[in-house]
JSON list of C-alpha atoms and ligand atoms in Angstrom, two decimals:
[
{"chain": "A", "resi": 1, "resn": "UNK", "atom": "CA", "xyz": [-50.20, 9.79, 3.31]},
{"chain": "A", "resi": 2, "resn": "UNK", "atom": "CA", "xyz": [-48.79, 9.09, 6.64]},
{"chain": "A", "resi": 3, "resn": "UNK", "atom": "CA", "xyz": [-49.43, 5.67, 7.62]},
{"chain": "A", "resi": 4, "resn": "UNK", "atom": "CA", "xyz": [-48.45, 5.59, 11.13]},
{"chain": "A", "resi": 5, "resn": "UNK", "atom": "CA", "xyz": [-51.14, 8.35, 11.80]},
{"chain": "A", "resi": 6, "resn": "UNK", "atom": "CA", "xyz": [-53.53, 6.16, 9.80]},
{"chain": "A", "resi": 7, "resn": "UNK", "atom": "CA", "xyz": [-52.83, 3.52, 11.62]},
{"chain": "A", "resi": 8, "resn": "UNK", "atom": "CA", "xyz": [-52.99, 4.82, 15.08]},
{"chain": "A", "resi": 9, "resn": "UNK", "atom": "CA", "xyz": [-56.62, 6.25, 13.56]},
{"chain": "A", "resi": 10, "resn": "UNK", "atom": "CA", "xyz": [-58.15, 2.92, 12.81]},
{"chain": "A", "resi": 11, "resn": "UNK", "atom": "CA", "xyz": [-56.62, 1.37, 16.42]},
{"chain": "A", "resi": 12, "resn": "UNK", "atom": "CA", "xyz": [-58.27, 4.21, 18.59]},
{"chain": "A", "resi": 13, "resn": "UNK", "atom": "CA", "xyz": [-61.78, 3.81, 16.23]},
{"chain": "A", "resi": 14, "resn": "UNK", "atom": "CA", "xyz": [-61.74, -0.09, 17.38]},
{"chain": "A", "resi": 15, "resn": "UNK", "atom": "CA", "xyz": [-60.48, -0.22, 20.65]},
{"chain": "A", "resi": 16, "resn": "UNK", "atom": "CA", "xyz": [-63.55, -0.25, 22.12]},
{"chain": "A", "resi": 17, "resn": "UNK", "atom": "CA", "xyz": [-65.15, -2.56, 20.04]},
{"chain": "A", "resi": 18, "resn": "UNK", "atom": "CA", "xyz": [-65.02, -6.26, 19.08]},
{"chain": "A", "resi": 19, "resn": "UNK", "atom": "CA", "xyz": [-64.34, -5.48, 15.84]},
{"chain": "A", "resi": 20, "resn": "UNK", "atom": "CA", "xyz": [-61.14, -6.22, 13.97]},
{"chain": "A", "resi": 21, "resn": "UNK", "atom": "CA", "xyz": [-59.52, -4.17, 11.15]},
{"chain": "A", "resi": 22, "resn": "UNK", "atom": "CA", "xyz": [-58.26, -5.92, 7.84]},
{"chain": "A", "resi": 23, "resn": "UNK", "atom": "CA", "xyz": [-55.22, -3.72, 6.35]},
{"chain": "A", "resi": 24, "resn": "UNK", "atom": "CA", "xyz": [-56.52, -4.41, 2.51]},
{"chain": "A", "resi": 25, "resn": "UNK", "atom": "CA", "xyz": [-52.79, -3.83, 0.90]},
{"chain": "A", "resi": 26, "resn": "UNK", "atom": "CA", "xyz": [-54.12, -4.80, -2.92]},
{"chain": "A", "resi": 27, "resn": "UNK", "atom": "CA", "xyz": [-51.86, -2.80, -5.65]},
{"chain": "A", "resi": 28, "resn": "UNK", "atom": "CA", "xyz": [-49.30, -1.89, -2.87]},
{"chain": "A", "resi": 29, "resn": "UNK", "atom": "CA", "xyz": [-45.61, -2.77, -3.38]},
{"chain": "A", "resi": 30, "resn": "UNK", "atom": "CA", "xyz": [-44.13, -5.38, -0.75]},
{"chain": "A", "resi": 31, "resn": "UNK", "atom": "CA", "xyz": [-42.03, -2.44, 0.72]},
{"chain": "A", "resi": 32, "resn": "UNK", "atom": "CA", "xyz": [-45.27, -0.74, 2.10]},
{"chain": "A", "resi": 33, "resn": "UNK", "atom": "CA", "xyz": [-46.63, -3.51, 3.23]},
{"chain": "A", "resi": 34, "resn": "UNK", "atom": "CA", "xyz": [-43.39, -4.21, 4.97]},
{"chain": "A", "resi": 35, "resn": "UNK", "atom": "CA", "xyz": [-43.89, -0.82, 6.74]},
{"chain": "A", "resi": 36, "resn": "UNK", "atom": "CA", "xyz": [-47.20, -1.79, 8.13]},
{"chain": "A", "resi": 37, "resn": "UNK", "atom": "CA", "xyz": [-46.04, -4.99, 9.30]},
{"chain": "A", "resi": 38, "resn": "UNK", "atom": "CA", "xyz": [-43.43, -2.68, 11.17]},
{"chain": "A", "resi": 39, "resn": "UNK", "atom": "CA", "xyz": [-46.07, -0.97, 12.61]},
{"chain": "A", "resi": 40, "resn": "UNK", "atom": "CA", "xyz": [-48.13, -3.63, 14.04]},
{"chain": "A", "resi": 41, "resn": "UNK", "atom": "CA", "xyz": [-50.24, -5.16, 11.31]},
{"chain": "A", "resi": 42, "resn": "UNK", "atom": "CA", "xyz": [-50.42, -8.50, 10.96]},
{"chain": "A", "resi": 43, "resn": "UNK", "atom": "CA", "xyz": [-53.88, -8.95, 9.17]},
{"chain": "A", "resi": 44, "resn": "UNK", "atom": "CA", "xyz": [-53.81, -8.09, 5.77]},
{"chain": "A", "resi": 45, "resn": "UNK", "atom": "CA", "xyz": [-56.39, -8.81, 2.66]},
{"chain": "A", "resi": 46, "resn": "UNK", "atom": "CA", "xyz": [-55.89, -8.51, -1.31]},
{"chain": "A", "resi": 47, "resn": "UNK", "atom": "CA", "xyz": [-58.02, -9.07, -4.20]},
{"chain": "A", "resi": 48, "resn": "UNK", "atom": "CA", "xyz": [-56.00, -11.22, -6.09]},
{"chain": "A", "resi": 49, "resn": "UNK", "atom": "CA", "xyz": [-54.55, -14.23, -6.04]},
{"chain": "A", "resi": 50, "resn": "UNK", "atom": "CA", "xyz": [-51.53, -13.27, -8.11]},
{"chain": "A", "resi": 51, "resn": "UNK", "atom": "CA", "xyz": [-50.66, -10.74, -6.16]},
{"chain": "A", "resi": 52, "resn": "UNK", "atom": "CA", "xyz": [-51.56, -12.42, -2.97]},
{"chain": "A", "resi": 53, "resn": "UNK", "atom": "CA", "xyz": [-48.84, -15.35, -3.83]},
{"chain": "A", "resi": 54, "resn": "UNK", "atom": "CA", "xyz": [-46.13, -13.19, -4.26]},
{"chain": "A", "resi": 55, "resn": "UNK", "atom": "CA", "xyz": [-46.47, -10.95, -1.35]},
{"chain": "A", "resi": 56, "resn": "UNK", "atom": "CA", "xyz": [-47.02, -13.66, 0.93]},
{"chain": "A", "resi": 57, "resn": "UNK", "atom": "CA", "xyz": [-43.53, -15.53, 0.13]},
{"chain": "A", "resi": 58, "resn": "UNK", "atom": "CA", "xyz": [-41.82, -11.90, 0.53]},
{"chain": "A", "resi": 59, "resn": "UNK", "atom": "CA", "xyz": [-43.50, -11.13, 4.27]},
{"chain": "A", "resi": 60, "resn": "UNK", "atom": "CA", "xyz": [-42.99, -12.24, 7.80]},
{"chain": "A", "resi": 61, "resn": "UNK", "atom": "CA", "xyz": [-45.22, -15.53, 8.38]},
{"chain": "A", "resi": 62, "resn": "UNK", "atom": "CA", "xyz": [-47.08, -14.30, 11.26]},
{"chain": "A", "resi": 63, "resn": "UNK", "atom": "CA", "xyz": [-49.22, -12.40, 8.68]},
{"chain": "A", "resi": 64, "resn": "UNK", "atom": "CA", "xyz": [-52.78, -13.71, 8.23]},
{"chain": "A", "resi": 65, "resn": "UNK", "atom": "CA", "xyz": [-53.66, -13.24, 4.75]},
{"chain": "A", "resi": 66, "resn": "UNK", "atom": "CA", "xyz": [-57.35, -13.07, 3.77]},
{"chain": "A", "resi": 67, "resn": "UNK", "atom": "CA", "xyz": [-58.65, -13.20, 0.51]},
{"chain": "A", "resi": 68, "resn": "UNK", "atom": "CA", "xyz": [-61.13, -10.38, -0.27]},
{"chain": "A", "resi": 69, "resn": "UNK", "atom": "CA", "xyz": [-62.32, -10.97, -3.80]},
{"chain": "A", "resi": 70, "resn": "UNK", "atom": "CA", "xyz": [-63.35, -12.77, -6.25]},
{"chain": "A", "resi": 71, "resn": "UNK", "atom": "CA", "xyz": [-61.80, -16.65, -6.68]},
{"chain": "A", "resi": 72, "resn": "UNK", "atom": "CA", "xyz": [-61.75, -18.74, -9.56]},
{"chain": "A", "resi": 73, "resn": "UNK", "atom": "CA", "xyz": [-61.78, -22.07, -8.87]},
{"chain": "A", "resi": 74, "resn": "UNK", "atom": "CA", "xyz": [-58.92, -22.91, -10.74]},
{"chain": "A", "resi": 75, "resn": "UNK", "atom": "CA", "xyz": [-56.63, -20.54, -8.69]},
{"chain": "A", "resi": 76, "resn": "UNK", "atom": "CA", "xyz": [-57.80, -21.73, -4.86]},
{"chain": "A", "resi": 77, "resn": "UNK", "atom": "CA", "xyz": [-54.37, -24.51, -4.77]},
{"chain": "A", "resi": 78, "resn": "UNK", "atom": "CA", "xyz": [-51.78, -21.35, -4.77]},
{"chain": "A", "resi": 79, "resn": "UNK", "atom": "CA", "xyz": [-53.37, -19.91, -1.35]},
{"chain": "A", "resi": 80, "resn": "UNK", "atom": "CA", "xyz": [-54.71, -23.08, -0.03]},
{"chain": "A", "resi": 81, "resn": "UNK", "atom": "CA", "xyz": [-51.61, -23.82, 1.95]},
{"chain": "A", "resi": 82, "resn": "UNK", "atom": "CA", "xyz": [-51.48, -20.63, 3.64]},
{"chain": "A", "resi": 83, "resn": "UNK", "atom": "CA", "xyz": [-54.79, -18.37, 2.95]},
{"chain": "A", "resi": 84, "resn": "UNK", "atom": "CA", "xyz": [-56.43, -17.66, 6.25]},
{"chain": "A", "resi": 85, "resn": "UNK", "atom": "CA", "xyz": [-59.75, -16.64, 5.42]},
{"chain": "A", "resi": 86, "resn": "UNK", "atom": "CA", "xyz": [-61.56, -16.18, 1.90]},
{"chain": "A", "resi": 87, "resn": "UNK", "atom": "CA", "xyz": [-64.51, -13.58, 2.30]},
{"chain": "A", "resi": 88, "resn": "UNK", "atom": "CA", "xyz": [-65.53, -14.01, -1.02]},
{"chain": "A", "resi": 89, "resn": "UNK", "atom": "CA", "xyz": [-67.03, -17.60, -1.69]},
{"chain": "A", "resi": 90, "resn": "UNK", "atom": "CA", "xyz": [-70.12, -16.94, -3.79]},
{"chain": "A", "resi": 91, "resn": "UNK", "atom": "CA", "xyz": [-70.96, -20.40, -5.20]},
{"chain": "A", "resi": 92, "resn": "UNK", "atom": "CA", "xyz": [-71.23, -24.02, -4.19]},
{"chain": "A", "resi": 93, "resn": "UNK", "atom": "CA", "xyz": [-69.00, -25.35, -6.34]},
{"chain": "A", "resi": 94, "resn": "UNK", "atom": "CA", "xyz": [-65.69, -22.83, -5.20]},
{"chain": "A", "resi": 95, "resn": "UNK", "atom": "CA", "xyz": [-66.85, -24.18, -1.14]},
{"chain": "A", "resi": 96, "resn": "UNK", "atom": "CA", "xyz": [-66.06, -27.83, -2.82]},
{"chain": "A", "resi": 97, "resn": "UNK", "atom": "CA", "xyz": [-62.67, -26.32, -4.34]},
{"chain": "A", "resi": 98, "resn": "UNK", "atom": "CA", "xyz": [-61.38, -25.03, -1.83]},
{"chain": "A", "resi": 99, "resn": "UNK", "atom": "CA", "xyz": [-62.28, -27.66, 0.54]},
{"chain": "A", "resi": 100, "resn": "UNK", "atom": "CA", "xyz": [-60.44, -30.16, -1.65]},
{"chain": "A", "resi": 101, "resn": "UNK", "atom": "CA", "xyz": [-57.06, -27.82, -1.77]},
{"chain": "A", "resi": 102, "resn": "UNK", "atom": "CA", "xyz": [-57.66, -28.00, 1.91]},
{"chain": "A", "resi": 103, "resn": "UNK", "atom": "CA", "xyz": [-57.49, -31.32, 2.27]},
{"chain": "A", "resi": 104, "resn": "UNK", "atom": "CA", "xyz": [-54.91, -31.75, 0.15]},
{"chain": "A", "resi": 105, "resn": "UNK", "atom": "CA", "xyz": [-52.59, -29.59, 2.32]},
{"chain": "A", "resi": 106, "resn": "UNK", "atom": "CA", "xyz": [-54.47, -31.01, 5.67]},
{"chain": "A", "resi": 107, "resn": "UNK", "atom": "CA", "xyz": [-55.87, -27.95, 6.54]},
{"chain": "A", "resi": 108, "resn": "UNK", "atom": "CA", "xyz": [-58.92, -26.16, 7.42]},
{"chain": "A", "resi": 109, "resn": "UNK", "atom": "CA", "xyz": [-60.05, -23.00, 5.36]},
{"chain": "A", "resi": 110, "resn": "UNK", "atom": "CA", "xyz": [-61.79, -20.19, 7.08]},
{"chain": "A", "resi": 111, "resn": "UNK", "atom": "CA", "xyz": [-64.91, -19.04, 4.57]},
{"chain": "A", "resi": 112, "resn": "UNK", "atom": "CA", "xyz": [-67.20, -16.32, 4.48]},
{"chain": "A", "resi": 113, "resn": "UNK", "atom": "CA", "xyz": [-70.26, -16.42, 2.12]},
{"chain": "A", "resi": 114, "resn": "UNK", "atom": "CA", "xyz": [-70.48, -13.32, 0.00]},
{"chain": "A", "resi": 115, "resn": "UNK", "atom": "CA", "xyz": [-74.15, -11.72, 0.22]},
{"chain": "A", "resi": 116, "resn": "UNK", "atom": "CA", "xyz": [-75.65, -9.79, -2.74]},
{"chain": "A", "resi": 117, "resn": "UNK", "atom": "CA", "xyz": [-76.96, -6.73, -0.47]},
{"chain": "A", "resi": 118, "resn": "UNK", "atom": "CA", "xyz": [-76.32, -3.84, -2.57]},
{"chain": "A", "resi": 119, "resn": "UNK", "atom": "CA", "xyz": [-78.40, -3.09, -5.99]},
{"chain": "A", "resi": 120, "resn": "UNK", "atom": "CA", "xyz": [-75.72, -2.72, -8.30]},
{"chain": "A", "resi": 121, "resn": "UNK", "atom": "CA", "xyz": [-75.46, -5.81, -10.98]},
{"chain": "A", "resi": 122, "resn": "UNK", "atom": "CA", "xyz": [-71.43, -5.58, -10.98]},
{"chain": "A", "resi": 123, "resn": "UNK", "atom": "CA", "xyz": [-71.10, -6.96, -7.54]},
{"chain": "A", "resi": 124, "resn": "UNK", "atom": "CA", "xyz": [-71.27, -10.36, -6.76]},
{"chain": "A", "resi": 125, "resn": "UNK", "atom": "CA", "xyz": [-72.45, -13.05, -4.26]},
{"chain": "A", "resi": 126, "resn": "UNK", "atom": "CA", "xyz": [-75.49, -15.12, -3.14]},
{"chain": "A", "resi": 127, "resn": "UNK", "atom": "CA", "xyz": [-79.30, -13.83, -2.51]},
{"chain": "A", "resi": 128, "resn": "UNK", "atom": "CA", "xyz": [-80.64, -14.18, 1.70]},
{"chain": "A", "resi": 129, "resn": "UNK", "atom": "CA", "xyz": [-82.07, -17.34, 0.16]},
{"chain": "A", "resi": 130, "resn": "UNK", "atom": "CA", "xyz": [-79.60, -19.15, -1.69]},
{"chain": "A", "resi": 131, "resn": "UNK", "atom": "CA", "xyz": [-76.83, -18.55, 1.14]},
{"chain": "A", "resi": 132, "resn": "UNK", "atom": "CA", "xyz": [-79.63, -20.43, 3.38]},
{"chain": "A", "resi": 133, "resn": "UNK", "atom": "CA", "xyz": [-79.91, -22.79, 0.95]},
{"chain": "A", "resi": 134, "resn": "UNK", "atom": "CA", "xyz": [-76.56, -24.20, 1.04]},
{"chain": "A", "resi": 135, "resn": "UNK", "atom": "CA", "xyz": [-76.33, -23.55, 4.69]},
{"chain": "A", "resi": 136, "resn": "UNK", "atom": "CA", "xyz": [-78.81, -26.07, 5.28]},
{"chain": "A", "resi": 137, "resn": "UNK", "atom": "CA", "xyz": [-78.03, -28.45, 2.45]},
{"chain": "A", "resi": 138, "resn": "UNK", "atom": "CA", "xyz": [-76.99, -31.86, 3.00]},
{"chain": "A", "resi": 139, "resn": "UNK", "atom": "CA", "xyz": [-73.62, -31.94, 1.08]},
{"chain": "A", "resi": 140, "resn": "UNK", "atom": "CA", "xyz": [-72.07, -29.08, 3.01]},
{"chain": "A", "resi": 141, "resn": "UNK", "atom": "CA", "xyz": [-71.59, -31.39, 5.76]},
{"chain": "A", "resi": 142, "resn": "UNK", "atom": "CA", "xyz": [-69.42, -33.63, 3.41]},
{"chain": "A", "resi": 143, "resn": "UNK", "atom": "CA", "xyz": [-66.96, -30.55, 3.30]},
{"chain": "A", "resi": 144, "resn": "UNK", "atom": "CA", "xyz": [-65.03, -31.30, 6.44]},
{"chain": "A", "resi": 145, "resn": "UNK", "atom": "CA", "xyz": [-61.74, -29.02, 5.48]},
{"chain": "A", "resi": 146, "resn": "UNK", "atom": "CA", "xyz": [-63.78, -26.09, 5.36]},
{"chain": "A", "resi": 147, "resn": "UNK", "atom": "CA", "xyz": [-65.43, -24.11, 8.67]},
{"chain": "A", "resi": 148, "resn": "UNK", "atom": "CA", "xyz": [-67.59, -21.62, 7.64]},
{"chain": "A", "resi": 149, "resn": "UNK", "atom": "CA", "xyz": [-67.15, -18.06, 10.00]},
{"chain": "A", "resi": 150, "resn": "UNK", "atom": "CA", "xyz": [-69.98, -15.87, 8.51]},
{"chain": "A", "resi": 151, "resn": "UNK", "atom": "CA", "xyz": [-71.08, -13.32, 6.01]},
{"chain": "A", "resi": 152, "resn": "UNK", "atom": "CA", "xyz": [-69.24, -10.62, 4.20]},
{"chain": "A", "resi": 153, "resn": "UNK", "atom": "CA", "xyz": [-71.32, -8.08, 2.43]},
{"chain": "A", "resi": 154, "resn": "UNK", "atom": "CA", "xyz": [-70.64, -4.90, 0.01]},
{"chain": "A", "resi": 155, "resn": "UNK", "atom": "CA", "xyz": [-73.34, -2.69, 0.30]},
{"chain": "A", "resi": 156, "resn": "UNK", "atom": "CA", "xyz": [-73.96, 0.12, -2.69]},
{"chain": "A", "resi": 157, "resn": "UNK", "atom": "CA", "xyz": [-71.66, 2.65, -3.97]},
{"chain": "A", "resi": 158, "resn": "UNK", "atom": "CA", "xyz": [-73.95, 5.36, -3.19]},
{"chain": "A", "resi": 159, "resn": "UNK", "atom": "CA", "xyz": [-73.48, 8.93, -1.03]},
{"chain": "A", "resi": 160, "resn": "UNK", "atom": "CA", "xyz": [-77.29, 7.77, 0.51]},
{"chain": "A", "resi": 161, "resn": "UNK", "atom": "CA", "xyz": [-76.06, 6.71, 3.98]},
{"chain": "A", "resi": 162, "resn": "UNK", "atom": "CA", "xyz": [-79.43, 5.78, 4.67]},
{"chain": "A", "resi": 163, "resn": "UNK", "atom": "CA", "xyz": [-79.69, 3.31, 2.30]},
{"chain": "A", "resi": 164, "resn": "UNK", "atom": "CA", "xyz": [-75.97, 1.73, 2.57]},
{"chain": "A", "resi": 165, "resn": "UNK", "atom": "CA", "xyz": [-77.18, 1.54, 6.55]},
{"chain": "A", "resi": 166, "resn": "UNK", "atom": "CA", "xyz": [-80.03, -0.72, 5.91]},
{"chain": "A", "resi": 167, "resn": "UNK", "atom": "CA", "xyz": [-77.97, -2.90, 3.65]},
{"chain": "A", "resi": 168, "resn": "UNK", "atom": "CA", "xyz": [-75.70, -3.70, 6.11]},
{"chain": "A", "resi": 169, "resn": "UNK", "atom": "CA", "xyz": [-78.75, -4.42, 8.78]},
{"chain": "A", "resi": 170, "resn": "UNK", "atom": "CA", "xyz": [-80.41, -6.34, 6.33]},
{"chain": "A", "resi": 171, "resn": "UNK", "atom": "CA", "xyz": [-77.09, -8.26, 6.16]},
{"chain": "A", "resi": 172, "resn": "UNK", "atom": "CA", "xyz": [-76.97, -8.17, 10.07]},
{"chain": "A", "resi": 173, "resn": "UNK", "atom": "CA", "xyz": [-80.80, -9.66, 10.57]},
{"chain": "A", "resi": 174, "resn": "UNK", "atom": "CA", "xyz": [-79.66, -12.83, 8.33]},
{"chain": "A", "resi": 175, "resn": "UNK", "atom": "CA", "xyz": [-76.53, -13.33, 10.18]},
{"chain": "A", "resi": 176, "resn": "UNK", "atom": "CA", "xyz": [-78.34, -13.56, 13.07]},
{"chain": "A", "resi": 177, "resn": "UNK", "atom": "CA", "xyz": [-81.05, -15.78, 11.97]},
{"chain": "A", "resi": 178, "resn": "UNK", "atom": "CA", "xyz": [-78.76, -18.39, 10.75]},
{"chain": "A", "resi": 179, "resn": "UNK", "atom": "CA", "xyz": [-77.47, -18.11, 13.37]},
{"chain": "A", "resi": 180, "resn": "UNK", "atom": "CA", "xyz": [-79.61, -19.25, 16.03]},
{"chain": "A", "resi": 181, "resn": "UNK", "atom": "CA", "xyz": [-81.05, -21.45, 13.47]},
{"chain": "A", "resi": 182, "resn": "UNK", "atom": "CA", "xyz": [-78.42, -24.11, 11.88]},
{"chain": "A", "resi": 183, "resn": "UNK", "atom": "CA", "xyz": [-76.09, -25.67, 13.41]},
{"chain": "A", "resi": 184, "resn": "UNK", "atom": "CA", "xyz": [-73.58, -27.46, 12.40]},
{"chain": "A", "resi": 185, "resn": "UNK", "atom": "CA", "xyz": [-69.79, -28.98, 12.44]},
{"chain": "A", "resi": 186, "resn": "UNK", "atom": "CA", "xyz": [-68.58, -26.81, 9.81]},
{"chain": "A", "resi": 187, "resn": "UNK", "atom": "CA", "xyz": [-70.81, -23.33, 10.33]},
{"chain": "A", "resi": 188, "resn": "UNK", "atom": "CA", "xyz": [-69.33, -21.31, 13.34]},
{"chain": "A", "resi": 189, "resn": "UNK", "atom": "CA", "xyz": [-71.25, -17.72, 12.63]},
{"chain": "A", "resi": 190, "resn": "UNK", "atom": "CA", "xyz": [-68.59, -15.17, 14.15]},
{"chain": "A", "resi": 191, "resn": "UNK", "atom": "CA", "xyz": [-67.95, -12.93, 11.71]},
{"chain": "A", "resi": 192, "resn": "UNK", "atom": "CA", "xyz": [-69.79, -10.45, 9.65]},
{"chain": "A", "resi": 193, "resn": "UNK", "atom": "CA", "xyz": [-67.33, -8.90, 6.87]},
{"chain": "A", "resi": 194, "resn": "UNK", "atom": "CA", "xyz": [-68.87, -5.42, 6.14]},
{"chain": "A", "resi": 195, "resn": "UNK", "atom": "CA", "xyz": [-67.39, -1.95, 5.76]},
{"chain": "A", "resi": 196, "resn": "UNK", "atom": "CA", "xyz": [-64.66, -0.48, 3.70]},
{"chain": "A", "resi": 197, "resn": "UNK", "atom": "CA", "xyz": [-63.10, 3.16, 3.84]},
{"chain": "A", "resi": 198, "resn": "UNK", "atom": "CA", "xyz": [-66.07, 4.91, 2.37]},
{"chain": "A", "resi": 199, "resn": "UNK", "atom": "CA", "xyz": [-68.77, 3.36, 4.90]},
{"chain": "A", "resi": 200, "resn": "UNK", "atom": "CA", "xyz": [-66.89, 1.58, 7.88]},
{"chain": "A", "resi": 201, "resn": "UNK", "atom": "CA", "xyz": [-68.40, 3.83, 9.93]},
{"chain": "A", "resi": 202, "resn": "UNK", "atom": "CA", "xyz": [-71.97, 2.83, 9.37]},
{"chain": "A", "resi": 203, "resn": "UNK", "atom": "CA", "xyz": [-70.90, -0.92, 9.25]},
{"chain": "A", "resi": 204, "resn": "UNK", "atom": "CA", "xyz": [-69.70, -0.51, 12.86]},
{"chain": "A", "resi": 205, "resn": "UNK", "atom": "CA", "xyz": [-72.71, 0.71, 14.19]},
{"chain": "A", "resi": 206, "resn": "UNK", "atom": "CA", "xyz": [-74.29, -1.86, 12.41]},
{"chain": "A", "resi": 207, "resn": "UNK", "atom": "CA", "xyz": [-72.48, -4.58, 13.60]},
{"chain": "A", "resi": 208, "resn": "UNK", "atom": "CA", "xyz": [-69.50, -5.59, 11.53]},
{"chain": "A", "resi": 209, "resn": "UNK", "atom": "CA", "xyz": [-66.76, -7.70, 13.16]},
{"chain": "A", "resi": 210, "resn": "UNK", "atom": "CA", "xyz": [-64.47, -7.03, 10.34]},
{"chain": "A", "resi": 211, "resn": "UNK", "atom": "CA", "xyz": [-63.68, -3.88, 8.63]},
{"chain": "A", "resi": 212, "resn": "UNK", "atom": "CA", "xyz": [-61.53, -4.10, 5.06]},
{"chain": "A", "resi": 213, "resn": "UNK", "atom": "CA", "xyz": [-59.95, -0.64, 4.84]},
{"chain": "A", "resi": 214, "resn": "UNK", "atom": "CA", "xyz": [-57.57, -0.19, 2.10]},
{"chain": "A", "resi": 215, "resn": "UNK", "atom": "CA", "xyz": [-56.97, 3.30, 0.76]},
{"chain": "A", "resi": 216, "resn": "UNK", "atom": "CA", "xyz": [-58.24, 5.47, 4.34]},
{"chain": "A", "resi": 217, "resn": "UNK", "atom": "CA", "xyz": [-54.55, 3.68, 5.23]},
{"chain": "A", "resi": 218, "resn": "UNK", "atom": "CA", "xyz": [-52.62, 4.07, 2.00]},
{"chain": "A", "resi": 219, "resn": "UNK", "atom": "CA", "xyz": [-54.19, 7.20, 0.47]},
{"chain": "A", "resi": 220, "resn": "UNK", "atom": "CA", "xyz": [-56.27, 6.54, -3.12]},
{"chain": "A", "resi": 221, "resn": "UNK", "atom": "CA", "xyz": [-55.27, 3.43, -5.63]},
{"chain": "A", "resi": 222, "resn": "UNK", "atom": "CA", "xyz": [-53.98, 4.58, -8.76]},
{"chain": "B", "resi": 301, "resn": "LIG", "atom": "C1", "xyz": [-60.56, -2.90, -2.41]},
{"chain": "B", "resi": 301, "resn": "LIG", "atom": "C2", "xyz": [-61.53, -3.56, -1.52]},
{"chain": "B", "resi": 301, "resn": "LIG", "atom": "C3", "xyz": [-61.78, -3.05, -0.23]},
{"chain": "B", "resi": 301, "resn": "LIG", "atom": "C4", "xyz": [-61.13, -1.80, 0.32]},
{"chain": "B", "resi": 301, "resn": "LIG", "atom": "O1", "xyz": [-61.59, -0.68, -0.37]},
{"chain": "B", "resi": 301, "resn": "LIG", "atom": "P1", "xyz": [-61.25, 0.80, 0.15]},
{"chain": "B", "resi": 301, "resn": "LIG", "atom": "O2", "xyz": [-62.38, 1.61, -0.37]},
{"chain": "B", "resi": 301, "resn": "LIG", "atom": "O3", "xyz": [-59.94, 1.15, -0.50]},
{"chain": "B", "resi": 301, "resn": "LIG", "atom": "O4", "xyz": [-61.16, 0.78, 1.61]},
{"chain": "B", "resi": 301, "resn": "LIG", "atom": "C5", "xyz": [-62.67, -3.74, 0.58]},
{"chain": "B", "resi": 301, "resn": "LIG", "atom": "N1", "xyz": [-63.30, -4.85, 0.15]},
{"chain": "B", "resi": 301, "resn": "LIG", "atom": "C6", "xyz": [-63.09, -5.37, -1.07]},
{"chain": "B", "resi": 301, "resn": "LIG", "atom": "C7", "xyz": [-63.82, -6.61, -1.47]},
{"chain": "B", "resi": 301, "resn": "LIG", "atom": "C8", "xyz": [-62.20, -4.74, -1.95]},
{"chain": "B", "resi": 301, "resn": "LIG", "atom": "O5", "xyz": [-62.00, -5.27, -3.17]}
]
């Protein structure tokens, strides 16, 4: 594994796009991380908020964290003060968590909604219809400590590139609609959280604003 190289890789794939890379550092030691920091990175996502906590007393603060998987409610106050963006808000009730942490540490929270696209059970997230649900729904405007920036969206674990490809559209086409559809204080559609080492790629061309790329920059997870 040479990070630098890896690195460099993932700058020349996005400089000509708008799209931004998120260094996913989950089950790295603080030393590596420390290295990318040294090389430039400064946006970095993990999957848990144990680990998260930890790592981001030990870094530079200049690092935006973002948190990339799945939240129980009970755990948003130790990243509320700090988190920059959760990409993993897949119910109602964690929006009305984490806007109270928030508000408790008079901030605003960056929040994706995480979109069931692929057909595997294990993955999480809302249907097309019940993200549009809350979108429009009366008591998200009450959430005032919360902005939400978009979508993120795992699509299947599958070598068909064909059908990981119109996941991510699929994903794309509601983005859009909501879009140009609803607006209000606390929606600001920007981003669209898709792609990951094994299908950035495809996510690009389909329109992702945010790539999480974790082990095509470390080498595998053990
Ligand atoms: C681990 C993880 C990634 C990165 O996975 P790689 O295949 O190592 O790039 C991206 N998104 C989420 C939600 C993850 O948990």
């Amino acid at each position: 594994m040479n990070l630098n190289k890896n690195l460099v890789f993932f700058e020349e794939k996005l400089k000509n796009t708008s799209a931004k890379l998120i260094v996913v550092s989950k089950t790295n030691p603080i030393e590596i991380l420390q290295e990318a920091y040294n090389l430039g990175c400064r946006i970095f996502g993990e999957n848990r908020v144990q680990e998260l906590v930890p790592k981001y007393e030990a870094l530079p603060k200049d690092i935006d964290w973002h948190l990339i998987g799945t939240l129980q409610g009970n755990k948003v106050k130790y990243i509320a003060p700090f988190v920059k963006m959760i990409h993993s808000i897949d119910s109602f009730k964690l929006l009305a968590e984490v806007n109270k942490q928030a508000l408790k540490c008079n901030r605003t929270i960056d929040c994706l909604l995480q979109i069931h696209i692929a057909d595997e059970e294990t993955k999480f997230g809302f249907s097309f219809e019940e993200a549009e649900e809350i979108l429009k729904s009366d008591e998200l405007a009450n959430l005032q400590n919360i902005k939400i920036a978009g979508l993120m969206g795992m699509a299947s674990n599958t070598d068909d590139s064909e059908k990981v490809r119109l996941e991510f559209r699929g994903l794309k086409t509601f983005f859009e609609k909501i879009k140009s559809i609803i607006q209000k204080p606390n929606i600001n559609f920007q981003e669209l959280s898709m792609g990951m080492s094994g299908d950035y790629p495809i996510a690009l061309e389909e329109g992702s604003t945010l790539i999480r790329v974790g082990s095509a920059i470390f080498g595998e997870r053990k």
